[in-house]
PDB file of C-alpha atoms in Angstrom:
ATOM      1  CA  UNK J  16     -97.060 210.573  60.620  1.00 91.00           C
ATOM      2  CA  UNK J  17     -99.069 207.874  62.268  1.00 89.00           C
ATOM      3  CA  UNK J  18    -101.702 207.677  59.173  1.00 91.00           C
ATOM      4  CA  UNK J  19     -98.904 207.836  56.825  1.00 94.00           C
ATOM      5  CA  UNK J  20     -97.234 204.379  58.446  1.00 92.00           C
ATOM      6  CA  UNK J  21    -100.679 203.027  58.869  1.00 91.00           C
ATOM      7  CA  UNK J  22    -100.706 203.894  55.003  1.00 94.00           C
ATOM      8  CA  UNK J  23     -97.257 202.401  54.118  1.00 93.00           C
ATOM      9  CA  UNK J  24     -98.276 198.949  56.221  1.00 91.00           C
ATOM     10  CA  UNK J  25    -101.671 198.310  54.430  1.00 92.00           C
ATOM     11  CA  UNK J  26    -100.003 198.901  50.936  1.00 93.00           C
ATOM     12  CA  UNK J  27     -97.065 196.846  52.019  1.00 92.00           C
ATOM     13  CA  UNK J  28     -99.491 193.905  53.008  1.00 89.00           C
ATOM     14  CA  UNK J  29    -101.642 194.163  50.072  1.00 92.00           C
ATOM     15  CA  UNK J  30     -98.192 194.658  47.630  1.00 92.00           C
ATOM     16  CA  UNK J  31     -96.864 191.554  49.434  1.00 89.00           C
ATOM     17  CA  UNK J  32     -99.879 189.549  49.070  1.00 90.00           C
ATOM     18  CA  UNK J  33    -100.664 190.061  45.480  1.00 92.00           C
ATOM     19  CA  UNK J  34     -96.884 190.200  44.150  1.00 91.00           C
ATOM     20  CA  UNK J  35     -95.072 188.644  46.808  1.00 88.00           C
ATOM     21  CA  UNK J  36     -92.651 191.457  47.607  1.00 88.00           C
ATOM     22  CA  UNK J  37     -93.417 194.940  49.181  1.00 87.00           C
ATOM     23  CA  UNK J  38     -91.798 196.824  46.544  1.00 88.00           C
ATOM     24  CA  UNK J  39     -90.541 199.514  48.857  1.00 88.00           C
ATOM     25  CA  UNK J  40     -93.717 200.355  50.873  1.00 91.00           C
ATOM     26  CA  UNK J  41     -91.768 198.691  53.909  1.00 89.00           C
ATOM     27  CA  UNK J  42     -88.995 201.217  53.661  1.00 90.00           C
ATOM     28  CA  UNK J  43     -91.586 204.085  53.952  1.00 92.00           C
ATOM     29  CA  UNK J  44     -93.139 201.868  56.513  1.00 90.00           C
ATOM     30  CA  UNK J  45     -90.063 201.837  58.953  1.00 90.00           C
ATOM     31  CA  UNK J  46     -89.614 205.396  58.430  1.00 91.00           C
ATOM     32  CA  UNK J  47     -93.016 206.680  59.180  1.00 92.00           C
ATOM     33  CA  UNK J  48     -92.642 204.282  62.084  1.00 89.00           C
ATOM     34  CA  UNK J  49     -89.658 205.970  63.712  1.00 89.00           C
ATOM     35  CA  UNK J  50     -91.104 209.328  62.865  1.00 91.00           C
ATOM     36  CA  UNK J  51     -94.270 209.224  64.383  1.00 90.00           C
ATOM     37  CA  UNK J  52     -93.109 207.153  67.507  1.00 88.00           C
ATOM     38  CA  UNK J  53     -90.285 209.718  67.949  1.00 88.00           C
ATOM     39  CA  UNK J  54     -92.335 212.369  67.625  1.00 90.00           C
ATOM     40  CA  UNK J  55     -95.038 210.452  70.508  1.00 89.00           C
ATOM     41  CA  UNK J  56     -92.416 210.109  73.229  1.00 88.00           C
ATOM     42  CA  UNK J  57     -91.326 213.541  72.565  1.00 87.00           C
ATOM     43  CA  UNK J  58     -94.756 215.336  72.917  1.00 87.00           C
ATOM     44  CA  UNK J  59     -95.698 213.286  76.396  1.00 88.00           C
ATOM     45  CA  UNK J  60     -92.168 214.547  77.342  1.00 86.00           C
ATOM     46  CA  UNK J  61     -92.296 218.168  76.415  1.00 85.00           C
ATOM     47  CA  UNK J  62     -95.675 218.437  77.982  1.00 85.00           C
ATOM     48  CA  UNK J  63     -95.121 216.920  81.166  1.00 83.00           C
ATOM     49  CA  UNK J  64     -92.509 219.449  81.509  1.00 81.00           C
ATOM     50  CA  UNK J  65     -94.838 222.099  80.967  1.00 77.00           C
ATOM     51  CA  UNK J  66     -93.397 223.191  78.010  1.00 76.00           C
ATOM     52  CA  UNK J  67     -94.925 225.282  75.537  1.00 65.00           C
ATOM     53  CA  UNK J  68     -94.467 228.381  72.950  1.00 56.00           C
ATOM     54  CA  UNK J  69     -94.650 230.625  75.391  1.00 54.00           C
ATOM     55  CA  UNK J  70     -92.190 228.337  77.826  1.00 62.00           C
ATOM     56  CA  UNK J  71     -89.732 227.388  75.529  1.00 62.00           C
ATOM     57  CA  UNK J  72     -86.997 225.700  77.673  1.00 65.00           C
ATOM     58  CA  UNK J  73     -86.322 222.683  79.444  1.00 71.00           C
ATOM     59  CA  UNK J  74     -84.289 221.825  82.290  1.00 75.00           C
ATOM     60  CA  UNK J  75     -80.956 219.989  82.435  1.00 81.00           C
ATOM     61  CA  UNK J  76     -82.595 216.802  83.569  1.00 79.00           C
ATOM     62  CA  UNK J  77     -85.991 217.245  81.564  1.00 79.00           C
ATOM     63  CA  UNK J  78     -82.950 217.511  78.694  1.00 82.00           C
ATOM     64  CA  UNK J  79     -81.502 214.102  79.667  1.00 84.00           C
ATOM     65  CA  UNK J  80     -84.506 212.149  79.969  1.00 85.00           C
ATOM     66  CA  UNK J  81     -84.995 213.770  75.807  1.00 82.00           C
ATOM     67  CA  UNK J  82     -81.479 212.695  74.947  1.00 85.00           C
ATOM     68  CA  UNK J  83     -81.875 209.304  76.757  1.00 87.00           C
ATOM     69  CA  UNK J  84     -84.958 208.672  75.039  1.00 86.00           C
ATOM     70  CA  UNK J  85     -84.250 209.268  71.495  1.00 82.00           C
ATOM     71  CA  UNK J  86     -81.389 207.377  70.840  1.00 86.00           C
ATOM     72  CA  UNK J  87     -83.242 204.248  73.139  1.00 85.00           C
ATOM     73  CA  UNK J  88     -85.725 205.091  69.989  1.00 82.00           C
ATOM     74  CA  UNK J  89     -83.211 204.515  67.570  1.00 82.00           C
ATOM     75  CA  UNK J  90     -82.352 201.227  68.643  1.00 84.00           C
ATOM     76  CA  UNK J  91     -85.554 200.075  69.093  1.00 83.00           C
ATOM     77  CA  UNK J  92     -86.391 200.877  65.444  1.00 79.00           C
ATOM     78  CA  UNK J  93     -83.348 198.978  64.313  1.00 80.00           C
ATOM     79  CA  UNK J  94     -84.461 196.016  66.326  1.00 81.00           C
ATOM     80  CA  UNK J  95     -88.101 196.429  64.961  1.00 79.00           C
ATOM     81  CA  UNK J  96     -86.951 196.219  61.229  1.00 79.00           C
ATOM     82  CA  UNK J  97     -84.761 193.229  62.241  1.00 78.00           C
ATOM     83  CA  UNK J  98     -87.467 191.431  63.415  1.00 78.00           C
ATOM     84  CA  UNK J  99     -90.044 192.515  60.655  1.00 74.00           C
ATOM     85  CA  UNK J 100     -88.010 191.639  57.728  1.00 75.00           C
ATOM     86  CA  UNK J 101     -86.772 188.479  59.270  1.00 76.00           C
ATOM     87  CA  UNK J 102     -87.840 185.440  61.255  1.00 71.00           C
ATOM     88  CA  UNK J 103     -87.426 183.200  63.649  1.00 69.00           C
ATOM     89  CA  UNK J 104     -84.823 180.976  61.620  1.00 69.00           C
ATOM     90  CA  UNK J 105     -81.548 183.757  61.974  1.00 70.00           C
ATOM     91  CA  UNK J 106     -79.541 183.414  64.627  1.00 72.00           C
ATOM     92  CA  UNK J 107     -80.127 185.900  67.259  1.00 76.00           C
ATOM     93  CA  UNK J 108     -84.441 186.487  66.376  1.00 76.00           C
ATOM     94  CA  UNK J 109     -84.905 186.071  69.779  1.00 76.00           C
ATOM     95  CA  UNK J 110     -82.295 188.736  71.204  1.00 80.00           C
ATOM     96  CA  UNK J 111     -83.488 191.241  68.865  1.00 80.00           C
ATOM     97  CA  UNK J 112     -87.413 190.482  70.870  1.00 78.00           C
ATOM     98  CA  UNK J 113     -85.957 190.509  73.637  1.00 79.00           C
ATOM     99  CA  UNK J 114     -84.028 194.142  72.805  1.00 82.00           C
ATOM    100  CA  UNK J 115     -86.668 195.526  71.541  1.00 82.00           C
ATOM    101  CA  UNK J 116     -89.005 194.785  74.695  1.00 81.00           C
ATOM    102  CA  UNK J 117     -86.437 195.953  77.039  1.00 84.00           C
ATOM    103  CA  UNK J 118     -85.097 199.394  75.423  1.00 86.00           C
ATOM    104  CA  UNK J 119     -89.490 199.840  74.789  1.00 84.00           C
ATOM    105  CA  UNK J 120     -90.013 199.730  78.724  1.00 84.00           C
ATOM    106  CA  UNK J 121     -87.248 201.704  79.024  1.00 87.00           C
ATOM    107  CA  UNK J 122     -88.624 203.929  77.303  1.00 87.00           C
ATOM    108  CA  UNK J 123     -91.875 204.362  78.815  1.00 86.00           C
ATOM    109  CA  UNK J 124     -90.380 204.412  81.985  1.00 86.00           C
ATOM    110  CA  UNK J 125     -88.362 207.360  81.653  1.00 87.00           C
ATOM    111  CA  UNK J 126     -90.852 209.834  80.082  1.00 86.00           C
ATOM    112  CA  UNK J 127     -92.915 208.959  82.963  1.00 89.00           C
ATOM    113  CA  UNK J 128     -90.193 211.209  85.152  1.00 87.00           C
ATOM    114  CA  UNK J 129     -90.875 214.648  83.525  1.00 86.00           C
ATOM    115  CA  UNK J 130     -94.827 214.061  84.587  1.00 86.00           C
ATOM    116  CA  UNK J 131     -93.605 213.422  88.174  1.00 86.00           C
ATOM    117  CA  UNK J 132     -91.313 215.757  88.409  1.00 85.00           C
ATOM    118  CA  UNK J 133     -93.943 218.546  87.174  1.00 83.00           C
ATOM    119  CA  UNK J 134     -96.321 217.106  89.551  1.00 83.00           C
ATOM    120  CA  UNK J 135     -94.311 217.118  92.577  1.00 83.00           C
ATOM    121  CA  UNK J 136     -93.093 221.144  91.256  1.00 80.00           C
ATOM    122  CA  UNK J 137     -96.750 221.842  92.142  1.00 76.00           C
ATOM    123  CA  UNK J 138     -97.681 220.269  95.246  1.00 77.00           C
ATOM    124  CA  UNK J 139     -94.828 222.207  96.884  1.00 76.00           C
ATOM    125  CA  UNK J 140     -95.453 225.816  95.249  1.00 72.00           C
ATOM    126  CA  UNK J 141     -99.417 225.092  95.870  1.00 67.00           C
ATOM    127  CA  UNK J 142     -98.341 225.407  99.546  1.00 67.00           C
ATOM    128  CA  UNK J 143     -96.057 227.834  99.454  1.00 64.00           C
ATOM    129  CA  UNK J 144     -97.132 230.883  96.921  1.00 58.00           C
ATOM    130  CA  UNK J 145     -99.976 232.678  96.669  1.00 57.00           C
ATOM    131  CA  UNK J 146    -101.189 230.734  93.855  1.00 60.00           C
ATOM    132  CA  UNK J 147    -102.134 227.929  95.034  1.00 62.00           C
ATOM    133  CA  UNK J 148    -105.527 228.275  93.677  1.00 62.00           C
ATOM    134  CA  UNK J 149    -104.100 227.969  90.046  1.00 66.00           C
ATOM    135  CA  UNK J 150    -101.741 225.895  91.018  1.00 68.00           C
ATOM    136  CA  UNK J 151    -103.900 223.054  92.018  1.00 74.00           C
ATOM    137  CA  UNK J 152    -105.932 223.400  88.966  1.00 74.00           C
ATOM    138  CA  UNK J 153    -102.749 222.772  87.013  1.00 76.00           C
ATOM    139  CA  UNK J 154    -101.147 220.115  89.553  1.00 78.00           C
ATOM    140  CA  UNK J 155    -105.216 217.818  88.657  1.00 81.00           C
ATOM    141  CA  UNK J 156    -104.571 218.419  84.768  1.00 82.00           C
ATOM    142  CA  UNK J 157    -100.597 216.703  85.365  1.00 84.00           C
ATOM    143  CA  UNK J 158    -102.265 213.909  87.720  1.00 85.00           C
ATOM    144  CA  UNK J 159    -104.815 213.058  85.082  1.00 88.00           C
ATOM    145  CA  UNK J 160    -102.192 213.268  82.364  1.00 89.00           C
ATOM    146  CA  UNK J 161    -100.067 211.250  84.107  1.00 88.00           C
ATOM    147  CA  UNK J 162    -102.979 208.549  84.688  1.00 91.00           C
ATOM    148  CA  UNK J 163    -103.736 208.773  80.569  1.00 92.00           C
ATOM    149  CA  UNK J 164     -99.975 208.414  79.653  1.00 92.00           C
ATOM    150  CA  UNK J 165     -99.636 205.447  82.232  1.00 91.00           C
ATOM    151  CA  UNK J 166    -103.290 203.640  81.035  1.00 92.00           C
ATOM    152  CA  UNK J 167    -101.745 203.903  76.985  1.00 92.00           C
ATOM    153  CA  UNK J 168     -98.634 202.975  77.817  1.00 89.00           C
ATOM    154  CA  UNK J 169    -100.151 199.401  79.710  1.00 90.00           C
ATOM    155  CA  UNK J 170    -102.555 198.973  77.270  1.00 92.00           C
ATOM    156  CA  UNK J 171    -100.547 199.317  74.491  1.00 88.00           C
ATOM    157  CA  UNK J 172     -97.287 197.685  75.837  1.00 84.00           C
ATOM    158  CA  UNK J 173     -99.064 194.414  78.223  1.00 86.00           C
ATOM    159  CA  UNK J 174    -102.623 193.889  76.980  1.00 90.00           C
ATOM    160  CA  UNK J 175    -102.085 194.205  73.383  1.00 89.00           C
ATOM    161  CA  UNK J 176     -98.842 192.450  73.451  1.00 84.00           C
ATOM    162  CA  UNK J 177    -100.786 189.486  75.520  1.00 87.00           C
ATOM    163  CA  UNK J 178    -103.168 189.738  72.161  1.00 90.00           C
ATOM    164  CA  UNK J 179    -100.603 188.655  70.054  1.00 84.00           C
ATOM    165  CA  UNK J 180     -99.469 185.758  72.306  1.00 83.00           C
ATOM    166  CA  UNK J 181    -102.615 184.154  72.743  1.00 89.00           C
ATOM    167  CA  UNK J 182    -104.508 184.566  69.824  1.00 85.00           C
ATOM    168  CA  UNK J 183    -104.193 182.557  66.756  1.00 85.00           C
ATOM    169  CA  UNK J 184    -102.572 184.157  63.262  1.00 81.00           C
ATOM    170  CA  UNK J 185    -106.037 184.853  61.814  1.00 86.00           C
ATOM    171  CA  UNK J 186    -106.825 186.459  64.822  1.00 88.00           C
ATOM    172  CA  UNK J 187    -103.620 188.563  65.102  1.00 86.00           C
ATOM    173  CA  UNK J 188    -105.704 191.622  63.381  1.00 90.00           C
ATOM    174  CA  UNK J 189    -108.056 191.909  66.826  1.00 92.00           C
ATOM    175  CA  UNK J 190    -104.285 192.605  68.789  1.00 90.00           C
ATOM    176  CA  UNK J 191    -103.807 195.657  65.912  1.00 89.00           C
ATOM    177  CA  UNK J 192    -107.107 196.944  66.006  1.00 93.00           C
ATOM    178  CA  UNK J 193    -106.812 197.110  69.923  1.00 94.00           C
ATOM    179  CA  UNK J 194    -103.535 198.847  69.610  1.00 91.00           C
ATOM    180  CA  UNK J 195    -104.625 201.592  66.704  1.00 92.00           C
ATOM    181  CA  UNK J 196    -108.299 202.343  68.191  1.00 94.00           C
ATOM    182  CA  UNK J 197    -106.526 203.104  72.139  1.00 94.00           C
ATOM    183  CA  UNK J 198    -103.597 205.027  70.043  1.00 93.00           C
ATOM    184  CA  UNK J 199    -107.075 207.277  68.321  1.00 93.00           C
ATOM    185  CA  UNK J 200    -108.743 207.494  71.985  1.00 95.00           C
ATOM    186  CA  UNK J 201    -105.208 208.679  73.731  1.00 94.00           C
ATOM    187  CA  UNK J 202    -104.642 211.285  71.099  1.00 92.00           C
ATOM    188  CA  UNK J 203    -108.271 212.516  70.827  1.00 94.00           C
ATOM    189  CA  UNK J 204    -108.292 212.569  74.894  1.00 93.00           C
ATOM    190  CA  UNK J 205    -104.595 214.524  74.900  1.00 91.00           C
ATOM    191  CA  UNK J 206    -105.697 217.254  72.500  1.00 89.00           C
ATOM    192  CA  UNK J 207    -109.015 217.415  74.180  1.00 89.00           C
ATOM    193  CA  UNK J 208    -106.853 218.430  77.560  1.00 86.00           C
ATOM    194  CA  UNK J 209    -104.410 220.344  76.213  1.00 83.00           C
ATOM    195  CA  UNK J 210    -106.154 222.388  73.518  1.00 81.00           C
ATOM    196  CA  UNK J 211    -106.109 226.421  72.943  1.00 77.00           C
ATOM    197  CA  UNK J 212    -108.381 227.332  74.849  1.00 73.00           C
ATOM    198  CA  UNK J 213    -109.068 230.934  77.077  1.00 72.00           C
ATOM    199  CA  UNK J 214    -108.505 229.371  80.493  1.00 67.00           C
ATOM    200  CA  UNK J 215    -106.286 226.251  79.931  1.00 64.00           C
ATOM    201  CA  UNK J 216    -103.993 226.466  83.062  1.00 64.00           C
ATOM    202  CA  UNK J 217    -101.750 224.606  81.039  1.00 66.00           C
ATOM    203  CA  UNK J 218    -100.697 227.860  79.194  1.00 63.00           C
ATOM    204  CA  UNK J 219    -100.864 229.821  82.660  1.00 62.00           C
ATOM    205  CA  UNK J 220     -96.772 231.135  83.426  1.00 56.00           C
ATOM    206  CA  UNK J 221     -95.157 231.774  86.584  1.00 56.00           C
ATOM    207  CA  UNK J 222     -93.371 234.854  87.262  1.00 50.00           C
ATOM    208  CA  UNK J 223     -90.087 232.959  87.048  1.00 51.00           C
ATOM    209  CA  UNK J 224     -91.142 231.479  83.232  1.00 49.00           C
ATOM    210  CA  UNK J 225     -91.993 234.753  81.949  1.00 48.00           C
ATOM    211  CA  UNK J 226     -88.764 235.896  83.080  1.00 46.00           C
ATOM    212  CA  UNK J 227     -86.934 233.262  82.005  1.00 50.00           C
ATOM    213  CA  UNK J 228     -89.011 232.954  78.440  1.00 47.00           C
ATOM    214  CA  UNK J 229     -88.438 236.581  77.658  1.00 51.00           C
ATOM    215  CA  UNK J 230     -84.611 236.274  78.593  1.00 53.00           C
ATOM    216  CA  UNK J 231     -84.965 238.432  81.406  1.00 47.00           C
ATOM    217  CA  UNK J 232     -82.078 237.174  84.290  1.00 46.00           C
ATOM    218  CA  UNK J 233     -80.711 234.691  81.543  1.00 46.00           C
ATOM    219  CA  UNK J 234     -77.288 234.376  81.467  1.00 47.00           C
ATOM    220  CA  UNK J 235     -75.764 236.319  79.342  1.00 43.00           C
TER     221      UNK J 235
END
């Protein structure tokens, strides 16, 4: 999704520079957009909860923050398309920055809870089972997740956005090639951490997950 909207911008620049008019490309462009940011905010959520195939359920909170999120998402794509395929000469340009900025913090803020949540989960069963050997190993893969998630999310949402204040239009590219090469960096670093491998204590289940993945002691 994200090389597909990085796809649909450069043909909409080059469509609009040559012709004058995108000729669609920024349709595909806001769509790929909402897909592949979506889908972002999503995975960080779903894995700081821990979940996975062989997890496959979330808790009534984890499923609030999801359903908080999304529609925040929606909004913020309907204020990004405002402000892309207007300018600063309608009426309310400014509110729709300001919108966007807000519900995007928002945003960032909230899957940040999951993560903690996860994190605090195994500080207080590494004391109290008898597996607190694994348990630790899992509770330093959430902390550095957490610190990965939290670096992205001020890089990408303060420095690069102080980019685009301060440098001049012709310079403007320098704030998107910031943005796209910490985007390639975050994703190479999250697959790195969470990949299949033999003894990812990611993938490691607790008595009460298998039970409650296989159904056993659900209700009904």
């Amino acid at each position: 999704m994200k090389a597909l909207n990085l796809l649909a911008a450069a043909e909409d620049k080059h469509y609009v520079k040559v012709t004058g008019t995108p000729h669609g490309w920024n349709v595909l462009f806001y769509i790929f957009q909402f897909i592949s940011v979506v889908l972002l905010f999503t995975v960080i959520i779903l894995i700081g909860t821990g979940w996975s195939f062989l997890k496959n359920f979330l808790q009534d909170r984890e499923n609030k923050v999801l359903m908080i999120v999304l529609p925040l998402q929606v909004l913020a794509n309907v204020a990004s398309v405002v402000i892309g395929e207007t300018g600063p000469f309608i009426k309310d340009w400014v509110a729709w920055n300001q919108v966007l900025l807000l519900v995007d913090i928002i945003c960032c803020c909230a899957i940040i809870f999951p993560i903690v949540w996860s994190i605090r989960s195994l500080r207080e069963t590494s004391k109290t089972d008898g597996k607190a050997a694994r348990n630790l190993a899992k509770l330093t893969l959430f902390r550095q997740f957490n610190m990965v998630v939290i670096g992205y999310l001020f890089f990408t949402r303060i420095v690069v956005f102080a980019l685009r204040t301060i440098a001049a239009y012709k310079y403007q590219w320098v704030a998107n090639a910031a943005e796209e090469i910490a985007s390639l960096a975050f994703y190479a670093v999250i697959f790195y951490m969470f990949r299949p491998a033999e003894m990812n204590e990611y993938f490691v289940l607790d008595d009460e997950d298998e039970l409650r993945s296989s159904g056993v002691g659900s209700p009904g």
